[in-house]
Amino acid sequence: MRNILLPLALALALAAHSAAAWEAGREGAICTLTHNDPVDGDIRLTYDPSGPLYTITVTRAEPWPEAPVFGMAFTGGAELTITTDRHVLSEDGRALTVTDRSFGNVLLGLTQNESATVFSGPIALLFSLAGAAPEVAEFAACESMPTA
């Protein structure tokens, strides 16, 4: 019986990990793009047209370290690395957020690559970009759509 349960548990764990998906949406006037990964963490981009203002928040189970730089490295296509020193940590340290008036390079990186590694200090999280391009396009289209 144990020989059957171990492969089943492994298959379920892999299925849960591969089920992580990119999703575009809207919360009132705010456009959203999310990727929830039970292993690596969550990414949430927002666009608020009243600013206009973009945010990206990367949340993980453990706190992020205090570090002078946050970055995203896109690989597997139009490779690009973006860094900033304008990131802030949430009160519990688990969420790292960057706010800016433009995310053109981030959206390009998400659309034209196979993976993104987000990093700060010694922590690096790898996210698959499989299926991201159509959701990024929907997120970008949301920017110009009027709210209901």
mmCIF file with all atom_site columns, C-alpha atoms in Angstrom:
data_model
loop_
_atom_site.group_PDB
_atom_site.id
_atom_site.type_symbol
_atom_site.label_atom_id
_atom_site.label_alt_id
_atom_site.label_comp_id
_atom_site.label_asym_id
_atom_site.label_entity_id
_atom_site.label_seq_id
_atom_site.pdbx_PDB_ins_code
_atom_site.Cartn_x
_atom_site.Cartn_y
_atom_site.Cartn_z
_atom_site.occupancy
_atom_site.B_iso_or_equiv
_atom_site.pdbx_formal_charge
_atom_site.auth_seq_id
_atom_site.auth_comp_id
_atom_site.auth_asym_id
_atom_site.auth_atom_id
_atom_site.pdbx_PDB_model_num
ATOM 1   C CA . MET A 1 1   ? 0.000   0.000  0.000   1.00 0.00 ? 1   MET A CA 1
ATOM 2   C CA . ARG A 1 2   ? 2.837   2.401  0.852   1.00 0.00 ? 2   ARG A CA 1
ATOM 3   C CA . ASN A 1 3   ? 4.310   1.843  -2.638  1.00 0.00 ? 3   ASN A CA 1
ATOM 4   C CA . ILE A 1 4   ? 1.093   3.136  -4.183  1.00 0.00 ? 4   ILE A CA 1
ATOM 5   C CA . LEU A 1 5   ? 0.643   6.124  -1.880  1.00 0.00 ? 5   LEU A CA 1
ATOM 6   C CA . LEU A 1 6   ? 4.077   7.672  -2.445  1.00 0.00 ? 6   LEU A CA 1
ATOM 7   C CA . PRO A 1 7   ? 3.713   7.985  -6.245  1.00 0.00 ? 7   PRO A CA 1
ATOM 8   C CA . LEU A 1 8   ? 0.148   9.238  -5.779  1.00 0.00 ? 8   LEU A CA 1
ATOM 9   C CA . ALA A 1 9   ? 1.264   11.901 -3.291  1.00 0.00 ? 9   ALA A CA 1
ATOM 10  C CA . LEU A 1 10  ? 4.090   12.945 -5.638  1.00 0.00 ? 10  LEU A CA 1
ATOM 11  C CA . ALA A 1 11  ? 1.699   13.153 -8.599  1.00 0.00 ? 11  ALA A CA 1
ATOM 12  C CA . LEU A 1 12  ? -0.735  15.291 -6.609  1.00 0.00 ? 12  LEU A CA 1
ATOM 13  C CA . ALA A 1 13  ? 2.038   17.610 -5.464  1.00 0.00 ? 13  ALA A CA 1
ATOM 14  C CA . LEU A 1 14  ? 3.287   18.039 -9.030  1.00 0.00 ? 14  LEU A CA 1
ATOM 15  C CA . ALA A 1 15  ? -0.237  18.616 -10.317 1.00 0.00 ? 15  ALA A CA 1
ATOM 16  C CA . ALA A 1 16  ? -0.809  21.318 -7.718  1.00 0.00 ? 16  ALA A CA 1
ATOM 17  C CA . HIS A 1 17  ? 2.495   22.957 -8.632  1.00 0.00 ? 17  HIS A CA 1
ATOM 18  C CA . SER A 1 18  ? 1.824   22.821 -12.378 1.00 0.00 ? 18  SER A CA 1
ATOM 19  C CA . ALA A 1 19  ? -1.729  24.132 -11.877 1.00 0.00 ? 19  ALA A CA 1
ATOM 20  C CA . ALA A 1 20  ? -0.371  27.576 -11.047 1.00 0.00 ? 20  ALA A CA 1
ATOM 21  C CA . ALA A 1 21  ? -1.722  29.950 -13.664 1.00 0.00 ? 21  ALA A CA 1
ATOM 22  C CA . TRP A 1 22  ? -1.618  33.573 -14.676 1.00 0.00 ? 22  TRP A CA 1
ATOM 23  C CA . GLU A 1 23  ? -4.976  35.360 -14.462 1.00 0.00 ? 23  GLU A CA 1
ATOM 24  C CA . ALA A 1 24  ? -6.041  38.847 -15.538 1.00 0.00 ? 24  ALA A CA 1
ATOM 25  C CA . GLY A 1 25  ? -9.029  40.474 -13.921 1.00 0.00 ? 25  GLY A CA 1
ATOM 26  C CA . ARG A 1 26  ? -10.566 43.633 -12.612 1.00 0.00 ? 26  ARG A CA 1
ATOM 27  C CA . GLU A 1 27  ? -11.545 44.875 -9.165  1.00 0.00 ? 27  GLU A CA 1
ATOM 28  C CA . GLY A 1 28  ? -13.666 47.948 -9.806  1.00 0.00 ? 28  GLY A CA 1
ATOM 29  C CA . ALA A 1 29  ? -11.440 50.374 -11.710 1.00 0.00 ? 29  ALA A CA 1
ATOM 30  C CA . ILE A 1 30  ? -8.268  48.455 -10.781 1.00 0.00 ? 30  ILE A CA 1
ATOM 31  C CA . CYS A 1 31  ? -6.847  46.032 -13.357 1.00 0.00 ? 31  CYS A CA 1
ATOM 32  C CA . THR A 1 32  ? -5.118  42.953 -11.903 1.00 0.00 ? 32  THR A CA 1
ATOM 33  C CA . LEU A 1 33  ? -2.751  40.244 -13.088 1.00 0.00 ? 33  LEU A CA 1
ATOM 34  C CA . THR A 1 34  ? -2.005  37.430 -10.657 1.00 0.00 ? 34  THR A CA 1
ATOM 35  C CA . HIS A 1 35  ? 0.010   34.254 -10.471 1.00 0.00 ? 35  HIS A CA 1
ATOM 36  C CA . ASN A 1 36  ? -0.449  32.049 -7.419  1.00 0.00 ? 36  ASN A CA 1
ATOM 37  C CA . ASP A 1 37  ? 2.119   29.340 -6.891  1.00 0.00 ? 37  ASP A CA 1
ATOM 38  C CA . PRO A 1 38  ? 1.782   27.195 -3.752  1.00 0.00 ? 38  PRO A CA 1
ATOM 39  C CA . VAL A 1 39  ? 5.521   26.445 -3.767  1.00 0.00 ? 39  VAL A CA 1
ATOM 40  C CA . ASP A 1 40  ? 7.254   29.660 -4.781  1.00 0.00 ? 40  ASP A CA 1
ATOM 41  C CA . GLY A 1 41  ? 4.824   32.408 -3.833  1.00 0.00 ? 41  GLY A CA 1
ATOM 42  C CA . ASP A 1 42  ? 2.378   34.821 -5.387  1.00 0.00 ? 42  ASP A CA 1
ATOM 43  C CA . ILE A 1 43  ? 2.781   37.689 -7.831  1.00 0.00 ? 43  ILE A CA 1
ATOM 44  C CA . ARG A 1 44  ? 0.139   40.399 -8.147  1.00 0.00 ? 44  ARG A CA 1
ATOM 45  C CA . LEU A 1 45  ? 0.303   43.323 -10.551 1.00 0.00 ? 45  LEU A CA 1
ATOM 46  C CA . THR A 1 46  ? -2.229  46.121 -10.437 1.00 0.00 ? 46  THR A CA 1
ATOM 47  C CA . TYR A 1 47  ? -2.949  49.129 -12.593 1.00 0.00 ? 47  TYR A CA 1
ATOM 48  C CA . ASP A 1 48  ? -4.918  52.050 -11.147 1.00 0.00 ? 48  ASP A CA 1
ATOM 49  C CA . PRO A 1 49  ? -5.922  54.448 -13.935 1.00 0.00 ? 49  PRO A CA 1
ATOM 50  C CA . SER A 1 50  ? -6.633  57.271 -11.470 1.00 0.00 ? 50  SER A CA 1
ATOM 51  C CA . GLY A 1 51  ? -2.859  57.645 -10.896 1.00 0.00 ? 51  GLY A CA 1
ATOM 52  C CA . PRO A 1 52  ? -1.990  56.235 -13.291 1.00 0.00 ? 52  PRO A CA 1
ATOM 53  C CA . LEU A 1 53  ? -0.066  53.858 -11.097 1.00 0.00 ? 53  LEU A CA 1
ATOM 54  C CA . TYR A 1 54  ? 1.247   50.309 -11.383 1.00 0.00 ? 54  TYR A CA 1
ATOM 55  C CA . THR A 1 55  ? 2.226   48.004 -8.538  1.00 0.00 ? 55  THR A CA 1
ATOM 56  C CA . ILE A 1 56  ? 3.826   44.605 -8.374  1.00 0.00 ? 56  ILE A CA 1
ATOM 57  C CA . THR A 1 57  ? 3.728   42.653 -5.132  1.00 0.00 ? 57  THR A CA 1
ATOM 58  C CA . VAL A 1 58  ? 5.543   39.365 -4.595  1.00 0.00 ? 58  VAL A CA 1
ATOM 59  C CA . THR A 1 59  ? 4.432   37.465 -1.503  1.00 0.00 ? 59  THR A CA 1
ATOM 60  C CA . ARG A 1 60  ? 6.131   34.423 -0.026  1.00 0.00 ? 60  ARG A CA 1
ATOM 61  C CA . ALA A 1 61  ? 5.572   32.214 3.016   1.00 0.00 ? 61  ALA A CA 1
ATOM 62  C CA . GLU A 1 62  ? 8.651   33.521 4.852   1.00 0.00 ? 62  GLU A CA 1
ATOM 63  C CA . PRO A 1 63  ? 9.654   37.178 5.224   1.00 0.00 ? 63  PRO A CA 1
ATOM 64  C CA . TRP A 1 64  ? 11.820  38.804 2.566   1.00 0.00 ? 64  TRP A CA 1
ATOM 65  C CA . PRO A 1 65  ? 15.197  39.972 3.855   1.00 0.00 ? 65  PRO A CA 1
ATOM 66  C CA . GLU A 1 66  ? 15.978  43.671 4.094   1.00 0.00 ? 66  GLU A CA 1
ATOM 67  C CA . ALA A 1 67  ? 17.989  44.312 0.920   1.00 0.00 ? 67  ALA A CA 1
ATOM 68  C CA . PRO A 1 68  ? 18.999  47.380 -1.080  1.00 0.00 ? 68  PRO A CA 1
ATOM 69  C CA . VAL A 1 69  ? 17.769  46.014 -4.440  1.00 0.00 ? 69  VAL A CA 1
ATOM 70  C CA . PHE A 1 70  ? 14.783  44.087 -5.791  1.00 0.00 ? 70  PHE A CA 1
ATOM 71  C CA . GLY A 1 71  ? 14.930  42.691 -9.297  1.00 0.00 ? 71  GLY A CA 1
ATOM 72  C CA . MET A 1 72  ? 13.282  40.585 -11.939 1.00 0.00 ? 72  MET A CA 1
ATOM 73  C CA . ALA A 1 73  ? 15.293  38.576 -14.469 1.00 0.00 ? 73  ALA A CA 1
ATOM 74  C CA . PHE A 1 74  ? 13.395  37.335 -17.506 1.00 0.00 ? 74  PHE A CA 1
ATOM 75  C CA . THR A 1 75  ? 14.854  34.410 -19.464 1.00 0.00 ? 75  THR A CA 1
ATOM 76  C CA . GLY A 1 76  ? 13.974  32.220 -22.424 1.00 0.00 ? 76  GLY A CA 1
ATOM 77  C CA . GLY A 1 77  ? 13.175  34.766 -25.120 1.00 0.00 ? 77  GLY A CA 1
ATOM 78  C CA . ALA A 1 78  ? 13.766  38.511 -24.905 1.00 0.00 ? 78  ALA A CA 1
ATOM 79  C CA . GLU A 1 79  ? 16.047  38.284 -21.888 1.00 0.00 ? 79  GLU A CA 1
ATOM 80  C CA . LEU A 1 80  ? 15.962  41.278 -19.599 1.00 0.00 ? 80  LEU A CA 1
ATOM 81  C CA . THR A 1 81  ? 16.855  42.128 -16.003 1.00 0.00 ? 81  THR A CA 1
ATOM 82  C CA . ILE A 1 82  ? 15.152  44.993 -14.178 1.00 0.00 ? 82  ILE A CA 1
ATOM 83  C CA . THR A 1 83  ? 16.221  46.247 -10.748 1.00 0.00 ? 83  THR A CA 1
ATOM 84  C CA . THR A 1 84  ? 15.040  48.955 -8.381  1.00 0.00 ? 84  THR A CA 1
ATOM 85  C CA . ASP A 1 85  ? 15.811  50.317 -4.951  1.00 0.00 ? 85  ASP A CA 1
ATOM 86  C CA . ARG A 1 86  ? 12.247  51.665 -4.550  1.00 0.00 ? 86  ARG A CA 1
ATOM 87  C CA . HIS A 1 87  ? 10.686  48.545 -3.041  1.00 0.00 ? 87  HIS A CA 1
ATOM 88  C CA . VAL A 1 88  ? 8.941   48.325 0.317   1.00 0.00 ? 88  VAL A CA 1
ATOM 89  C CA . LEU A 1 89  ? 8.168   45.407 2.586   1.00 0.00 ? 89  LEU A CA 1
ATOM 90  C CA . SER A 1 90  ? 4.825   44.772 4.254   1.00 0.00 ? 90  SER A CA 1
ATOM 91  C CA . GLU A 1 91  ? 4.613   44.973 8.029   1.00 0.00 ? 91  GLU A CA 1
ATOM 92  C CA . ASP A 1 92  ? 5.139   41.197 8.359   1.00 0.00 ? 92  ASP A CA 1
ATOM 93  C CA . GLY A 1 93  ? 7.894   41.243 5.711   1.00 0.00 ? 93  GLY A CA 1
ATOM 94  C CA . ARG A 1 94  ? 6.237   38.569 3.547   1.00 0.00 ? 94  ARG A CA 1
ATOM 95  C CA . ALA A 1 95  ? 5.125   40.927 0.749   1.00 0.00 ? 95  ALA A CA 1
ATOM 96  C CA . LEU A 1 96  ? 7.516   43.049 -1.278  1.00 0.00 ? 96  LEU A CA 1
ATOM 97  C CA . THR A 1 97  ? 5.941   45.828 -3.385  1.00 0.00 ? 97  THR A CA 1
ATOM 98  C CA . VAL A 1 98  ? 7.214   48.157 -6.095  1.00 0.00 ? 98  VAL A CA 1
ATOM 99  C CA . THR A 1 99  ? 5.122   51.079 -7.343  1.00 0.00 ? 99  THR A CA 1
ATOM 100 C CA . ASP A 1 100 ? 5.773   53.007 -10.558 1.00 0.00 ? 100 ASP A CA 1
ATOM 101 C CA . ARG A 1 101 ? 4.055   55.051 -13.249 1.00 0.00 ? 101 ARG A CA 1
ATOM 102 C CA . SER A 1 102 ? 5.068   52.617 -16.012 1.00 0.00 ? 102 SER A CA 1
ATOM 103 C CA . PHE A 1 103 ? 5.628   48.856 -16.187 1.00 0.00 ? 103 PHE A CA 1
ATOM 104 C CA . GLY A 1 104 ? 6.371   48.546 -19.916 1.00 0.00 ? 104 GLY A CA 1
ATOM 105 C CA . ASN A 1 105 ? 9.537   46.495 -19.379 1.00 0.00 ? 105 ASN A CA 1
ATOM 106 C CA . VAL A 1 106 ? 7.824   44.220 -16.854 1.00 0.00 ? 106 VAL A CA 1
ATOM 107 C CA . LEU A 1 107 ? 4.899   43.531 -19.192 1.00 0.00 ? 107 LEU A CA 1
ATOM 108 C CA . LEU A 1 108 ? 7.282   42.951 -22.103 1.00 0.00 ? 108 LEU A CA 1
ATOM 109 C CA . GLY A 1 109 ? 9.327   40.536 -19.988 1.00 0.00 ? 109 GLY A CA 1
ATOM 110 C CA . LEU A 1 110 ? 6.230   38.622 -18.889 1.00 0.00 ? 110 LEU A CA 1
ATOM 111 C CA . THR A 1 111 ? 5.016   38.329 -22.483 1.00 0.00 ? 111 THR A CA 1
ATOM 112 C CA . GLN A 1 112 ? 8.196   37.411 -24.333 1.00 0.00 ? 112 GLN A CA 1
ATOM 113 C CA . ASN A 1 113 ? 9.952   34.957 -22.028 1.00 0.00 ? 113 ASN A CA 1
ATOM 114 C CA . GLU A 1 114 ? 9.638   31.488 -20.538 1.00 0.00 ? 114 GLU A CA 1
ATOM 115 C CA . SER A 1 115 ? 10.468  32.299 -16.923 1.00 0.00 ? 115 SER A CA 1
ATOM 116 C CA . ALA A 1 116 ? 10.948  35.132 -14.464 1.00 0.00 ? 116 ALA A CA 1
ATOM 117 C CA . THR A 1 117 ? 13.185  35.087 -11.432 1.00 0.00 ? 117 THR A CA 1
ATOM 118 C CA . VAL A 1 118 ? 12.372  37.654 -8.770  1.00 0.00 ? 118 VAL A CA 1
ATOM 119 C CA . PHE A 1 119 ? 15.157  38.365 -6.311  1.00 0.00 ? 119 PHE A CA 1
ATOM 120 C CA . SER A 1 120 ? 16.053  40.436 -3.299  1.00 0.00 ? 120 SER A CA 1
ATOM 121 C CA . GLY A 1 121 ? 19.124  39.835 -1.159  1.00 0.00 ? 121 GLY A CA 1
ATOM 122 C CA . PRO A 1 122 ? 19.877  36.089 -1.061  1.00 0.00 ? 122 PRO A CA 1
ATOM 123 C CA . ILE A 1 123 ? 16.285  35.083 -2.002  1.00 0.00 ? 123 ILE A CA 1
ATOM 124 C CA . ALA A 1 124 ? 15.386  34.201 -5.599  1.00 0.00 ? 124 ALA A CA 1
ATOM 125 C CA . LEU A 1 125 ? 12.048  32.772 -6.706  1.00 0.00 ? 125 LEU A CA 1
ATOM 126 C CA . LEU A 1 126 ? 11.534  31.240 -10.153 1.00 0.00 ? 126 LEU A CA 1
ATOM 127 C CA . PHE A 1 127 ? 8.142   31.597 -11.846 1.00 0.00 ? 127 PHE A CA 1
ATOM 128 C CA . SER A 1 128 ? 7.057   29.929 -15.069 1.00 0.00 ? 128 SER A CA 1
ATOM 129 C CA . LEU A 1 129 ? 5.603   32.278 -17.657 1.00 0.00 ? 129 LEU A CA 1
ATOM 130 C CA . ALA A 1 130 ? 3.724   29.484 -19.437 1.00 0.00 ? 130 ALA A CA 1
ATOM 131 C CA . GLY A 1 131 ? 0.323   30.877 -20.353 1.00 0.00 ? 131 GLY A CA 1
ATOM 132 C CA . ALA A 1 132 ? 1.208   34.400 -19.201 1.00 0.00 ? 132 ALA A CA 1
ATOM 133 C CA . ALA A 1 133 ? 1.174   36.173 -22.598 1.00 0.00 ? 133 ALA A CA 1
ATOM 134 C CA . PRO A 1 134 ? -2.612  36.136 -23.239 1.00 0.00 ? 134 PRO A CA 1
ATOM 135 C CA . GLU A 1 135 ? -3.320  37.168 -19.641 1.00 0.00 ? 135 GLU A CA 1
ATOM 136 C CA . VAL A 1 136 ? -0.759  40.002 -19.866 1.00 0.00 ? 136 VAL A CA 1
ATOM 137 C CA . ALA A 1 137 ? -2.472  41.135 -23.091 1.00 0.00 ? 137 ALA A CA 1
ATOM 138 C CA . GLU A 1 138 ? -5.823  41.127 -21.275 1.00 0.00 ? 138 GLU A CA 1
ATOM 139 C CA . PHE A 1 139 ? -4.270  43.098 -18.402 1.00 0.00 ? 139 PHE A CA 1
ATOM 140 C CA . ALA A 1 140 ? -2.846  45.638 -20.869 1.00 0.00 ? 140 ALA A CA 1
ATOM 141 C CA . ALA A 1 141 ? -6.231  45.938 -22.646 1.00 0.00 ? 141 ALA A CA 1
ATOM 142 C CA . CYS A 1 142 ? -7.926  46.479 -19.285 1.00 0.00 ? 142 CYS A CA 1
ATOM 143 C CA . GLU A 1 143 ? -5.906  49.667 -18.844 1.00 0.00 ? 143 GLU A CA 1
ATOM 144 C CA . SER A 1 144 ? -7.884  51.428 -21.550 1.00 0.00 ? 144 SER A CA 1
ATOM 145 C CA . MET A 1 145 ? -11.306 49.874 -20.943 1.00 0.00 ? 145 MET A CA 1
ATOM 146 C CA . PRO A 1 146 ? -13.886 51.934 -19.062 1.00 0.00 ? 146 PRO A CA 1
ATOM 147 C CA . THR A 1 147 ? -15.180 50.523 -15.793 1.00 0.00 ? 147 THR A CA 1
ATOM 148 C CA . ALA A 1 148 ? -18.729 49.215 -15.677 1.00 0.00 ? 148 ALA A CA 1
#
